[in-house]
Coordinates of C-alpha atoms and ligand atoms in Angstrom, one line a residue:
M1 CA 54.2 156.7 110.1
V2 CA 56.5 155.1 107.4
S3 CA 58.8 153.7 110.0
K4 CA 55.8 152.2 111.9
I5 CA 54.8 150.3 108.7
I6 CA 58.3 149.2 108.2
I7 CA 58.5 147.8 111.8
V8 CA 55.2 145.9 111.3
V9 CA 56.3 144.4 108.0
F10 CA 59.7 143.5 109.6
H11 CA 58.0 141.7 112.5
I12 CA 55.8 139.7 110.2
L13 CA 58.8 138.7 108.1
L14 CA 60.7 137.8 111.3
C15 CA 57.8 135.6 112.5
L16 CA 57.7 133.9 109.1
E17 CA 61.4 133.2 109.2
F18 CA 61.2 131.9 112.8
R19 CA 58.2 129.6 111.8
L20 CA 60.2 128.1 108.9
T21 CA 63.5 127.6 110.7
K22 CA 62.3 126.4 114.1
G23 CA 62.1 122.7 115.0
Q24 CA 63.7 119.5 113.9
S25 CA 64.5 119.3 110.2
W26 CA 63.6 116.3 108.0
I27 CA 64.7 113.0 109.6
K28 CA 66.3 110.2 107.6
A29 CA 66.8 107.5 110.3
G30 CA 68.1 104.0 110.2
Y31 CA 68.2 101.2 112.7
W32 CA 71.3 99.0 112.9
F33 CA 70.6 95.8 114.7
S34 CA 73.5 94.0 116.4
G35 CA 72.0 90.7 115.5
S36 CA 72.5 91.4 111.7
E37 CA 76.3 91.0 112.2
F38 CA 76.7 93.8 109.6
P39 CA 79.9 95.7 110.4
V40 CA 79.0 99.2 111.7
S41 CA 82.0 100.6 109.8
N42 CA 80.2 99.4 106.6
I43 CA 77.2 101.7 107.2
N44 CA 77.0 104.5 104.6
S45 CA 76.3 107.2 107.2
A46 CA 76.1 110.0 104.7
L47 CA 72.7 108.8 103.6
F48 CA 71.2 109.3 107.1
T49 CA 70.7 112.1 109.6
H50 CA 70.1 109.7 112.5
L51 CA 71.5 106.2 113.1
I52 CA 69.9 104.0 115.8
C53 CA 71.9 101.3 117.5
A54 CA 69.6 98.4 118.5
F55 CA 68.9 96.9 121.2
A56 CA 70.1 97.4 124.7
P57 CA 68.4 94.7 126.9
V58 CA 67.0 95.4 130.3
N59 CA 67.9 93.3 133.4
S60 CA 64.7 91.7 134.7
T61 CA 65.5 92.3 138.4
S62 CA 67.5 95.5 138.6
Y63 CA 65.8 97.1 135.6
Q64 CA 69.0 98.6 134.5
L65 CA 70.3 98.4 130.9
S66 CA 72.5 95.3 130.7
P67 CA 74.2 95.0 127.3
S68 CA 76.2 91.8 126.9
A69 CA 79.9 91.9 126.5
S70 CA 79.7 91.6 122.8
D71 CA 77.0 94.2 122.5
E72 CA 79.1 96.5 124.8
K73 CA 81.9 96.3 122.2
H74 CA 79.6 97.4 119.4
F75 CA 77.7 100.0 121.4
S76 CA 80.8 101.7 122.8
N77 CA 82.2 102.3 119.4
F78 CA 79.1 102.8 117.3
T79 CA 78.9 106.7 117.5
N80 CA 82.7 107.1 116.8
T81 CA 82.5 104.8 114.0
V82 CA 79.4 106.1 112.1
K83 CA 80.6 109.8 112.6
Q84 CA 83.7 109.1 110.5
K85 CA 81.8 109.1 107.3
N86 CA 79.3 111.7 108.4
P87 CA 80.4 113.9 111.5
S88 CA 77.0 115.5 111.7
V89 CA 75.0 112.2 112.0
T90 CA 73.1 111.9 115.3
T91 CA 73.1 108.6 117.2
L92 CA 70.5 107.0 119.4
L93 CA 70.6 103.8 121.5
S94 CA 67.4 101.7 121.2
I95 CA 66.3 99.8 124.2
G96 CA 64.2 96.6 124.2
G97 CA 63.1 95.3 120.9
G98 CA 61.1 92.2 119.8
N99 CA 63.1 89.7 121.9
E100 CA 62.7 91.6 125.2
R101 CA 60.4 89.7 127.7
Y102 CA 57.0 91.4 128.1
S103 CA 57.1 90.9 131.9
T104 CA 60.4 92.8 132.3
F105 CA 59.0 96.0 130.8
S106 CA 55.5 95.6 132.2
S107 CA 56.9 95.4 135.6
M108 CA 59.5 98.1 135.1
V109 CA 57.0 100.8 134.2
S110 CA 54.7 99.8 137.1
S111 CA 56.9 101.0 140.0
S112 CA 58.4 104.4 140.6
S113 CA 61.7 103.0 141.9
Y114 CA 62.0 100.4 139.1
R115 CA 61.4 103.3 136.5
K116 CA 64.0 105.5 138.3
S117 CA 66.6 102.6 138.1
F118 CA 65.8 102.2 134.4
I119 CA 65.9 105.9 133.6
D120 CA 69.1 106.6 135.4
S121 CA 71.0 103.7 133.9
S122 CA 69.8 104.6 130.4
I123 CA 71.0 108.1 130.7
K124 CA 74.3 107.0 132.2
L125 CA 74.9 104.4 129.4
A126 CA 74.0 106.9 126.6
R127 CA 76.5 109.5 128.0
L128 CA 79.2 106.7 128.6
Y129 CA 79.0 105.6 125.0
G130 CA 78.5 109.0 123.4
F131 CA 74.9 108.4 122.1
Q132 CA 72.9 111.7 121.6
G133 CA 69.5 110.1 122.3
L134 CA 67.5 107.2 123.6
D135 CA 64.7 105.2 121.9
L136 CA 62.2 102.9 123.7
C137 CA 61.2 99.8 121.7
W138 CA 58.6 98.1 123.7
V139 CA 56.5 96.3 121.1
S140 CA 54.5 94.0 123.5
A141 CA 52.8 96.6 125.7
N142 CA 49.2 95.4 125.5
T143 CA 47.1 96.5 128.5
S144 CA 45.7 99.8 129.5
T145 CA 47.8 99.7 132.7
D146 CA 51.0 99.2 130.6
M147 CA 50.0 102.2 128.5
S148 CA 49.2 104.6 131.3
N149 CA 52.4 103.5 133.1
M150 CA 54.4 104.0 129.9
G151 CA 53.0 107.6 129.9
V152 CA 54.3 108.2 133.3
L153 CA 57.7 106.7 132.3
F154 CA 58.0 109.2 129.4
Q155 CA 57.1 112.1 131.8
E156 CA 59.7 111.1 134.4
W157 CA 62.3 110.1 131.8
K158 CA 62.0 113.6 130.1
G159 CA 62.3 115.3 133.5
A160 CA 65.5 113.3 134.3
I161 CA 66.9 114.1 130.9
D162 CA 66.3 117.8 131.3
L163 CA 67.8 117.8 134.8
E164 CA 70.9 115.9 133.7
S165 CA 71.2 118.3 130.8
R166 CA 71.1 121.3 133.2
N167 CA 73.5 119.7 135.6
S168 CA 76.0 118.7 132.9
S169 CA 75.5 121.8 130.7
R170 CA 75.2 119.4 127.8
T171 CA 72.6 119.2 125.1
P172 CA 69.6 117.2 126.3
L173 CA 69.4 113.6 125.1
I174 CA 66.7 113.0 122.4
L175 CA 63.9 110.8 123.6
T176 CA 61.9 108.7 121.2
A177 CA 59.9 105.5 121.0
A178 CA 59.0 102.9 118.4
V179 CA 55.1 102.6 118.4
Q180 CA 52.5 100.5 116.5
Y181 CA 51.0 101.9 113.2
S182 CA 47.8 102.8 115.1
P183 CA 47.5 104.0 118.7
N184 CA 44.5 101.8 119.3
L185 CA 45.3 98.2 119.9
D186 CA 42.6 95.5 120.6
S187 CA 42.9 95.9 124.3
A188 CA 44.6 99.3 125.0
S189 CA 45.6 102.7 123.5
F190 CA 49.0 104.4 123.5
P191 CA 49.4 107.4 125.9
I192 CA 49.3 110.0 123.2
D193 CA 49.2 113.1 125.4
S194 CA 52.3 112.0 127.2
I195 CA 54.1 111.1 123.9
Q196 CA 53.1 114.4 122.4
Q197 CA 54.4 116.3 125.5
Y198 CA 57.6 114.4 126.4
L199 CA 59.0 112.6 123.3
N200 CA 60.9 114.3 120.5
W201 CA 59.2 112.0 118.0
V202 CA 57.9 108.4 117.4
H203 CA 59.1 105.7 115.0
L204 CA 55.8 104.5 113.6
M205 CA 56.0 100.9 112.6
A206 CA 53.7 100.4 109.7
Y207 CA 54.7 96.8 108.7
D208 CA 54.1 93.1 109.5
F209 CA 50.4 93.6 108.8
Y210 CA 50.3 90.1 107.2
M211 CA 52.9 87.4 107.7
P212 CA 53.0 83.9 106.0
T213 CA 53.4 82.3 109.4
W214 CA 49.8 83.1 110.3
S215 CA 48.0 84.4 107.1
N216 CA 46.8 81.9 104.4
F217 CA 46.5 84.7 101.9
T218 CA 49.2 86.7 100.3
G219 CA 49.1 90.2 101.6
A220 CA 50.7 93.7 101.5
Q221 CA 52.7 93.5 104.7
A222 CA 53.4 97.3 104.8
A223 CA 50.5 98.7 102.7
L224 CA 50.4 102.5 102.6
Y225 CA 46.6 102.3 101.7
D226 CA 43.9 99.6 101.7
P227 CA 40.4 100.6 100.5
S228 CA 38.8 97.5 102.1
S229 CA 40.4 97.5 105.6
T230 CA 41.9 99.8 108.3
T231 CA 45.1 97.8 108.4
N232 CA 47.4 100.3 106.5
A233 CA 49.8 103.1 107.3
D234 CA 47.6 106.0 106.0
Y235 CA 44.7 104.9 108.3
G236 CA 47.0 104.5 111.3
I237 CA 48.7 107.8 110.8
G238 CA 45.3 109.5 110.6
T239 CA 44.3 107.9 113.8
W240 CA 47.5 109.0 115.7
I241 CA 46.9 112.6 114.3
N242 CA 43.1 112.6 115.2
G243 CA 44.1 111.3 118.7
G244 CA 46.2 114.5 119.3
L245 CA 49.7 113.6 118.1
S246 CA 51.1 116.3 115.7
A247 CA 52.2 115.2 112.3
D248 CA 55.6 116.6 112.8
K249 CA 56.3 114.0 115.6
I250 CA 55.8 111.1 113.3
V251 CA 58.6 109.3 111.6
L252 CA 57.3 106.8 109.1
S253 CA 58.8 103.3 108.6
L254 CA 60.3 102.0 105.5
P255 CA 60.7 98.2 105.8
F256 CA 63.8 96.9 103.9
Y257 CA 62.3 93.4 103.9
G258 CA 59.4 91.4 102.7
Y259 CA 57.7 88.1 103.0
A260 CA 57.4 85.0 100.8
W261 CA 54.4 82.9 100.7
T262 CA 53.7 79.4 99.1
L263 CA 50.8 79.8 96.6
V264 CA 48.0 77.2 96.5
N265 CA 47.8 77.9 92.7
P266 CA 50.7 79.4 90.8
A267 CA 48.2 81.0 88.4
N268 CA 46.4 82.8 91.2
N269 CA 49.2 85.1 92.2
S270 CA 47.5 88.5 93.0
I271 CA 47.5 90.2 96.4
G272 CA 45.1 88.2 98.6
A273 CA 45.6 84.9 96.7
P274 CA 45.2 81.6 98.7
A275 CA 48.6 80.4 100.2
T276 CA 49.7 77.6 102.5
G277 CA 52.4 79.4 104.5
P278 CA 55.9 80.6 104.2
A279 CA 58.2 80.0 101.2
I280 CA 62.0 80.2 100.6
T281 CA 62.9 80.9 104.2
E282 CA 61.6 79.2 107.3
E283 CA 59.3 82.1 108.2
G284 CA 59.2 83.6 104.8
D285 CA 61.0 86.8 105.8
M286 CA 63.6 88.0 103.4
S287 CA 65.8 91.1 103.4
F288 CA 65.6 93.4 100.3
K289 CA 69.1 92.1 99.4
E290 CA 67.9 88.5 99.5
I291 CA 64.8 89.3 97.5
K292 CA 66.8 91.2 94.8
D293 CA 69.3 88.2 94.6
Y294 CA 66.4 85.8 94.3
I295 CA 64.6 87.9 91.6
S296 CA 67.7 88.2 89.4
R297 CA 68.6 84.5 89.8
Y298 CA 65.1 83.5 88.5
G299 CA 64.5 86.5 86.1
A300 CA 61.2 87.3 87.9
K301 CA 59.0 90.1 86.9
V302 CA 58.4 92.7 89.6
M303 CA 54.8 94.0 89.6
Y304 CA 53.6 97.2 91.2
N305 CA 50.2 97.6 92.8
A306 CA 49.1 101.3 93.4
T307 CA 46.0 100.4 95.4
Y308 CA 48.2 99.2 98.3
V309 CA 51.5 100.8 97.2
V310 CA 53.5 97.5 97.2
N311 CA 55.7 95.5 94.9
Y312 CA 55.4 91.8 94.4
C313 CA 56.6 89.0 92.2
S314 CA 55.9 85.3 91.9
I315 CA 58.2 82.5 90.8
G316 CA 56.4 79.1 90.5
T317 CA 54.5 78.6 93.8
S318 CA 56.6 81.3 95.6
W319 CA 55.1 84.8 96.0
I320 CA 57.1 87.6 97.5
G321 CA 55.7 91.0 98.5
F322 CA 58.1 93.8 99.3
D323 CA 59.0 97.5 99.0
D324 CA 61.2 98.2 95.9
V325 CA 62.6 101.6 94.9
E326 CA 59.3 103.0 93.6
V327 CA 57.4 102.2 96.8
V328 CA 60.1 103.8 98.9
K329 CA 60.0 106.9 96.8
I330 CA 56.2 107.1 97.1
K331 CA 56.3 106.5 100.9
V332 CA 58.8 109.3 101.3
S333 CA 56.8 111.7 99.1
Y334 CA 53.7 110.8 101.2
A335 CA 55.5 111.5 104.4
K336 CA 56.5 114.9 103.1
E337 CA 53.0 115.7 101.8
R338 CA 51.5 114.9 105.1
N339 CA 54.0 117.0 106.8
L340 CA 55.5 114.1 108.9
L341 CA 58.9 114.5 110.4
G342 CA 60.8 112.0 108.2
Y343 CA 61.3 108.3 107.8
F344 CA 63.2 105.5 109.4
V345 CA 64.6 102.4 107.8
W346 CA 64.3 98.8 109.4
Q347 CA 67.0 97.9 109.0
V348 CA 70.0 99.4 107.3
P349 CA 71.9 96.1 106.8
Y350 CA 69.0 94.7 104.7
D351 CA 69.6 97.2 101.9
D352 CA 71.1 96.0 98.6
N353 CA 74.1 98.2 97.7
W354 CA 72.4 101.3 99.2
L355 CA 69.7 101.2 96.6
L356 CA 66.7 101.9 98.8
S357 CA 68.6 104.2 101.2
Q358 CA 69.7 106.3 98.3
A359 CA 66.1 106.3 96.8
A360 CA 64.7 107.5 100.1
A361 CA 67.4 110.1 100.8
G362 CA 67.0 111.4 97.2
Q363 CA 63.4 112.3 97.5
E364 CA 64.4 115.9 98.2
D365 CA 61.9 117.9 96.1
N366 CA 59.8 119.3 98.9
K367 CA 62.7 119.9 101.1
N368 CA 64.5 121.9 98.4
G369 CA 61.3 123.9 98.0
Q370 CA 61.4 124.5 101.7
N371 CA 65.0 125.6 101.6
N372 CA 64.4 127.9 98.7
R373 CA 61.6 129.5 100.6
R374 CA 63.8 129.8 103.6
V375 CA 66.5 131.6 101.6
L376 CA 63.9 133.9 100.0
V377 CA 62.5 134.8 103.5
I378 CA 66.1 135.5 104.8
I379 CA 66.7 137.8 101.8
L380 CA 63.4 139.5 102.4
T381 CA 64.1 140.0 106.2
T382 CA 67.6 141.3 105.6
T383 CA 66.2 143.8 103.0
A384 CA 63.6 144.8 105.4
A385 CA 66.1 145.3 108.1
V386 CA 68.3 147.5 105.9
I387 CA 65.2 149.6 104.9
L388 CA 64.2 149.8 108.7
L389 CA 67.7 151.0 109.6
L390 CA 67.7 153.5 106.8
G391 CA 64.2 154.6 107.9
I392 CA 65.3 155.2 111.4
L393 CA 68.4 157.1 110.2
I394 CA 66.4 159.4 108.0
Y395 CA 63.7 159.9 110.8
Y396 CA 66.4 160.9 113.3
C397 CA 68.2 163.1 110.8
C398 CA 64.9 165.0 110.2
I399 CA 64.3 165.4 113.9
R400 CA 67.7 166.7 114.4
F401 CA 67.4 169.0 111.5
K402 CA 64.0 170.4 112.8
M403 CA 65.5 170.7 116.3
L404 CA 68.4 172.6 114.8
K405 CA 66.2 174.8 112.9
S406 CA 63.9 175.6 115.9
S407 CA 66.8 176.1 118.3
K408 CA 68.4 178.4 115.7
G409 CA 65.0 180.2 115.5
K410 CA 65.0 180.5 119.2
L411 CA 68.6 181.8 119.3
F412 CA 67.6 184.4 116.7
L413 CA 64.6 185.5 118.8
L414 CA 66.7 185.9 121.9
Ligands
NAG501 C1 70.6 91.4 136.8 O1 70.9 92.2 137.9 C2 71.1 91.4 139.2 C3 71.2 92.4 140.3 O2 72.0 93.5 140.0 C4 72.3 90.6 139.0 O3 72.5 89.8 140.1 C5 72.1 89.7 137.7 O4 73.2 88.9 137.5 C6 71.8 90.4 136.5 N1 71.4 89.6 135.4 C7 72.0 89.6 134.2 C8 71.4 88.7 133.3 O5 72.7 90.5 133.9
NAG502 C1 86.4 101.4 117.0 O1 86.1 102.0 115.7 C2 87.3 102.4 115.1 C3 86.8 103.2 113.8 O2 86.0 102.4 113.0 C4 88.3 101.3 114.8 O3 89.4 101.8 114.2 C5 88.5 100.6 116.1 O4 89.2 99.5 115.9 C6 87.3 100.3 116.9 N1 87.6 99.7 118.2 C7 87.0 98.6 118.7 C8 87.4 98.3 120.0 O5 86.2 97.9 118.1
NAG503 C1 50.1 90.8 126.7 O1 51.3 90.2 126.1 C2 51.9 89.1 127.0 C3 53.1 88.6 126.3 O2 53.0 88.6 124.9 C4 50.8 88.0 127.2 O3 51.4 87.1 128.1 C5 49.6 88.6 127.8 O4 48.6 87.7 128.0 C6 49.1 89.8 126.9 N1 48.0 90.4 127.6 C7 46.9 90.8 127.0 C8 45.9 91.4 127.8 O5 46.7 90.6 125.8
NAG504 C1 72.5 117.3 139.7 O1 73.3 117.9 140.5 C2 72.9 117.9 141.9 C3 73.8 118.8 142.7 O2 75.2 118.7 142.2 C4 72.9 116.5 142.4 O3 72.5 116.4 143.7 C5 72.0 115.6 141.5 O4 72.1 114.3 141.8 C6 72.3 115.8 140.0 N1 71.3 115.1 139.2 C7 71.6 114.5 138.1 C8 70.4 113.9 137.5 O5 72.7 114.4 137.7
NAG505 C1 42.0 83.1 93.3 O1 41.7 82.9 94.7 C2 40.5 83.5 95.1 C3 40.3 83.2 96.6 O2 40.1 81.8 96.8 C4 39.3 83.2 94.3 O3 38.2 83.9 94.7 C5 39.6 83.5 92.8 O4 38.7 83.1 92.0 C6 40.9 82.8 92.4 N1 41.3 83.3 91.1 C7 41.8 82.5 90.2 C8 42.2 83.2 88.8 O5 42.0 81.4 90.2
NAG506 C1 46.9 77.4 106.2 O1 46.9 76.3 105.2 C2 47.5 75.2 105.6 C3 47.6 74.2 104.5 O2 46.4 74.2 103.8 C4 46.8 74.6 106.9 O3 47.5 73.4 107.3 C5 46.8 75.6 108.0 O4 46.0 75.2 109.0 C6 46.2 77.0 107.4 N1 46.4 78.0 108.4 C7 45.5 78.9 108.7 C8 45.8 79.9 109.7 O5 44.4 78.9 108.2
NAG507 C1 45.8 95.7 93.4 O1 45.5 94.4 93.7 C2 44.1 94.2 94.1 C3 44.0 92.7 94.5 O2 44.3 91.9 93.5 C4 43.3 94.5 92.8 O3 41.9 94.4 93.2 C5 43.5 96.0 92.4 O4 42.8 96.2 91.2 C6 45.0 96.1 92.1 N1 45.2 97.5 91.9 C7 45.9 98.0 90.8 C8 46.0 99.4 90.7 O5 46.4 97.2 90.0

């Protein structure tokens, strides 16, 4: 009876431990974009669990990945280089990106032989250069046909990855995609079921909500919340989850850049103030490093708005909205509270002396809590195992003792 109870308790504890230790742990990912010309060897890999090399282009007739000669030089050495500072960092190769032609991808996903050509070449290239995963960044998918074909692509891609893994006895490549902040676009919806089933996770891009090139009002370009509209990260994440994607497949964006607007009236410098277009740079986009330099040059005061979760400042007629250290910390805490899988940075070279990367990586409170819980569970299960063994030992001793006694009795009777 006692041993039965011990066995039951032991099982419960074992299941608990399994639940806590299974699955992918907290992801701190960062994109490196070859166009940034930031030396890969300068990346502080210790601040990341995953580094994503972007972007491999796709040939518009063969549908194979076709990096240029200069990209090839970067890609082939990326994994070796970033692992020097952090041997346990995982690397992914990202395919596509904002400059990729819409027609190439739309056509590639539409035909089984084009998809096969794309898939086979992606796996081959990843293995050739030592990447541990592949990331699809097709930001222009915009029809329901694109979306359902994308779902088929993910299914076939995952199948090919598993087959290659079995064939080569190597760990399967990780498969991810960059997706819009909400699964529902004006004209189409992302293939959530296929994403849930075949991808390891998605990089949820909750930024570029407002840009000075098309919005004549200052705006929180990467708002976490917005009480007066659905254009915000929190709403988008809720929509993905309601649509069937589990929270632990979502990796939330941290934009390491912002936008500068030209104000109509320097005195009207709140969020939503009238503006006439970009300021400071041609399209108003500025890396965090450029923004920090600008702020310290002009001694601007940085404001924080908790309604949207955004920082901003204004200098004369220039108004800059961006994510500073406090926003990064709040977004990382948010991701943990909602049980998301982690965060990703666009892009690593935009940081200023690792300020934001460190702020993001340092938000460990919850994770430490989880680790403590894990340690506690391991101690409990070990204790239970010892008690169980003792129980079994005592139980068998008793039986043997009884048997001995009864056999002795029989002996005496004989
Ligand atoms: C794309 O592939 C085709 C067929 O393999 C080849 O002829 C062409 O040169 C490639 N284009 C580029 C830009 O690499
Ligand atoms: C590859 O990276 C290593 C380590 O950073 C460096 O020493 C080497 O010169 C690189 N090779 C090429 C071809 O860039
Ligand atoms: C989808 O995007 C492409 C390229 O941006 C564009 O040419 C096409 O008209 C768009 N289609 C729809 C339905 O919006
Ligand atoms: C796996 O191995 C089989 C038999 O060697 C081969 O026919 C097949 O092409 C391989 N598939 C992949 C995806 O490598
Ligand atoms: C700022 O601009 C908005 C929108 O045009 C306007 O409603 C508001 O009254 C202005 N505020 C100030 C202080 O000028
Ligand atoms: C924004 O304001 C500028 C200057 O007033 C004007 O030329 C432009 O047409 C406006 N753009 C939009 C999208 O309203
Ligand atoms: C954030 O900005 C909006 C727009 O100016 C304003 O209505 C709101 O009160 C601000 N929120 C906080 C907490 O200051």
